[in-house]
GROMACS .gro file of C-alpha atoms in nm:
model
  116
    1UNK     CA    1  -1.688   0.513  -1.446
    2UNK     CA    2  -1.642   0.501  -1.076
    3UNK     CA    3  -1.767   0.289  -0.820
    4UNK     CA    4  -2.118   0.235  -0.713
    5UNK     CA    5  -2.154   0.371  -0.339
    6UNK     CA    6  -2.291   0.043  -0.244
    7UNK     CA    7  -1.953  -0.113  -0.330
    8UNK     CA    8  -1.758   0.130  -0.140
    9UNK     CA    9  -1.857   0.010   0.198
   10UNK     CA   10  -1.734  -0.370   0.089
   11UNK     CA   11  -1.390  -0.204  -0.026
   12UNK     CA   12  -1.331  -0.014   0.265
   13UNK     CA   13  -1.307  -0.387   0.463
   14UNK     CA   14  -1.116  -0.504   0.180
   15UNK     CA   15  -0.873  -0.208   0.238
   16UNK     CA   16  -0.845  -0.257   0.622
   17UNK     CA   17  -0.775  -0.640   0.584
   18UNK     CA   18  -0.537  -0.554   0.352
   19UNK     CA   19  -0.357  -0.293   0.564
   20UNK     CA   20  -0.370  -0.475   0.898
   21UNK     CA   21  -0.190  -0.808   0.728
   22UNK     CA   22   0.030  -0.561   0.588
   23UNK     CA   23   0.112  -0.435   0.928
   24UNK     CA   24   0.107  -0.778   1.101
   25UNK     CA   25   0.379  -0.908   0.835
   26UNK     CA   26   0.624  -0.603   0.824
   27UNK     CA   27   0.568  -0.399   1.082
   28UNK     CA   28   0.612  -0.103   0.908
   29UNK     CA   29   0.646   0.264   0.983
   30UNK     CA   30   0.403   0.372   0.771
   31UNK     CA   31   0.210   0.258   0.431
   32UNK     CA   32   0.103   0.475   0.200
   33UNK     CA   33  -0.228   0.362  -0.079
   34UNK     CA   34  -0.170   0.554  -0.361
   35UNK     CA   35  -0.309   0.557  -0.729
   36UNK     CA   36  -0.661   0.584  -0.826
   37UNK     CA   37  -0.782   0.433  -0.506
   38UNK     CA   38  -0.602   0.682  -0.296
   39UNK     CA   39  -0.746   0.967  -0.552
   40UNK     CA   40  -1.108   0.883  -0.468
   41UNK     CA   41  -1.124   0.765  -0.827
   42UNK     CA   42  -1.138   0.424  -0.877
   43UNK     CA   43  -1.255   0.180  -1.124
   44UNK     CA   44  -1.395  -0.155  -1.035
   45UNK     CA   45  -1.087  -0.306  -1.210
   46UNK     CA   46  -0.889  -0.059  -0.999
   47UNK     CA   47  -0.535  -0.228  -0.775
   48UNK     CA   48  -0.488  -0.119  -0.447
   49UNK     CA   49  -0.161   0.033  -0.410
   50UNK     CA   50   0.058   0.015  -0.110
   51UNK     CA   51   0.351   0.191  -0.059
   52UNK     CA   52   0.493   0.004   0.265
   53UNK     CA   53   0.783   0.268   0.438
   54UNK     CA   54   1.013   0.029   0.696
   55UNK     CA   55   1.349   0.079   0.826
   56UNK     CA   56   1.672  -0.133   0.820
   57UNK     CA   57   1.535  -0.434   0.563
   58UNK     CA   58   1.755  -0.628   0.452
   59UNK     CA   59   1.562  -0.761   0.172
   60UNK     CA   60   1.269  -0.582   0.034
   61UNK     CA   61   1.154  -0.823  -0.203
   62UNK     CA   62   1.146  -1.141   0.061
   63UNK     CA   63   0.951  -0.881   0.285
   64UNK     CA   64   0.708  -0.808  -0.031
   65UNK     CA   65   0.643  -1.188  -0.086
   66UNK     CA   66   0.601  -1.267   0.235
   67UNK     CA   67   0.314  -0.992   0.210
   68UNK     CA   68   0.180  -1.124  -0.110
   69UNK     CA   69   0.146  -1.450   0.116
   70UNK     CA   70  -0.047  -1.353   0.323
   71UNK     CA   71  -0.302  -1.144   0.083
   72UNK     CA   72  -0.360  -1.509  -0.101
   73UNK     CA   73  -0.716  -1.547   0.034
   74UNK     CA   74  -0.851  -1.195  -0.057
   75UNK     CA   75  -1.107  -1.186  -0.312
   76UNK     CA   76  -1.067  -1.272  -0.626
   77UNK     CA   77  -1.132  -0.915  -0.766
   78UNK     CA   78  -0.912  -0.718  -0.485
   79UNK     CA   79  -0.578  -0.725  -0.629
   80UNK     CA   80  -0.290  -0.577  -0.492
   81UNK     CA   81   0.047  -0.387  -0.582
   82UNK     CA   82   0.313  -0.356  -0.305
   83UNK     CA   83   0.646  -0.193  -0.319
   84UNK     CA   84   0.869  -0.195   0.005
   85UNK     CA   85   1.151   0.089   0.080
   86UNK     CA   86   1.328   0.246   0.355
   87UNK     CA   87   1.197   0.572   0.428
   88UNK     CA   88   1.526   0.713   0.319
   89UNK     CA   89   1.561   0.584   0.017
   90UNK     CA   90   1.144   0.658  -0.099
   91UNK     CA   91   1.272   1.033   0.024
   92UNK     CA   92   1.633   1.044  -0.173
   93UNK     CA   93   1.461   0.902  -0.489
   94UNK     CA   94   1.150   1.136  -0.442
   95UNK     CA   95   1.405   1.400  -0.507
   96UNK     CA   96   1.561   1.280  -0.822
   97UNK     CA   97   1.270   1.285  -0.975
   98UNK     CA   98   1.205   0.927  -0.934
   99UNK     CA   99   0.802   0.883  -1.061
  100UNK     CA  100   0.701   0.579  -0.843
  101UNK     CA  101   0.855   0.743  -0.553
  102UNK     CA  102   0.719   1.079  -0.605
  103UNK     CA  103   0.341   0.949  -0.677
  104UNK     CA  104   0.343   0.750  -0.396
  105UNK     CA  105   0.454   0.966  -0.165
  106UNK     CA  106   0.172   1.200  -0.271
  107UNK     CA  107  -0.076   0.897  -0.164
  108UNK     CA  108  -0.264   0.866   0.168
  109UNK     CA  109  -0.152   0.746   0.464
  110UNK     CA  110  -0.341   0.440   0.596
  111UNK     CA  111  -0.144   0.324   0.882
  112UNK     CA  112   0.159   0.491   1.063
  113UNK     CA  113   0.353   0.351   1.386
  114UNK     CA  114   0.299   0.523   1.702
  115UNK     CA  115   0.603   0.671   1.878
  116UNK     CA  116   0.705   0.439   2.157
   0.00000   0.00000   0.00000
């Protein structure tokens, strides 16, 4: 079953607080939602999940904690998946047939950096 419309409007600000810390914390190229919430087909147990694209990191997984940090205080029923890659890497492993890579590349686009 999907989600009521009247829900939709409270997850949409759930999705842009989500992004923007994401943003403020990594300052990322791009990130990428992807699964059923990208699909237009979510459940109301539904993730949201972020593919989060950002050059030259030395350590993706203290740059995903330090994102789960700061996504402590979200609702309780807003939970949240978040994998970190270069942008080269996502793209090599998109083309050996890598599933996570592939799926998430498919996903939507919610933020991307602005050439400076």
């Amino acid at each position: 079953m999907g989600v009521k419309s009247s829900n939709r409007r409270q997850q949409d600000q759930v999705l842009q607080m989500i992004v923007e810390r994401i943003v403020k914390v990594a300052d990322p190229e791009k990130v990428i939602l992807f699964g059923s919430r990208a699909h237009g087909s979510p459940t109301e147990e539904s993730d949201y999940d972020f593919f989060v694209l950002k050059s030259g990191v030395p350590n993706r997984l203290h740059l995903a904690q330090q994102i789960y940090l700061n996504l402590l205080d979200l609702p309780a029923d807003a939970s949240v998946d978040v994998i970190v890659e270069t942008p080269e890497t996502a793209f090599r492993h998109q083309e050996n047939q890598a599933y996570i890579y592939r799926e998430a590349l498919k996903g939507r686009t919610v933020y991307e950096r602005r050439p400076s």
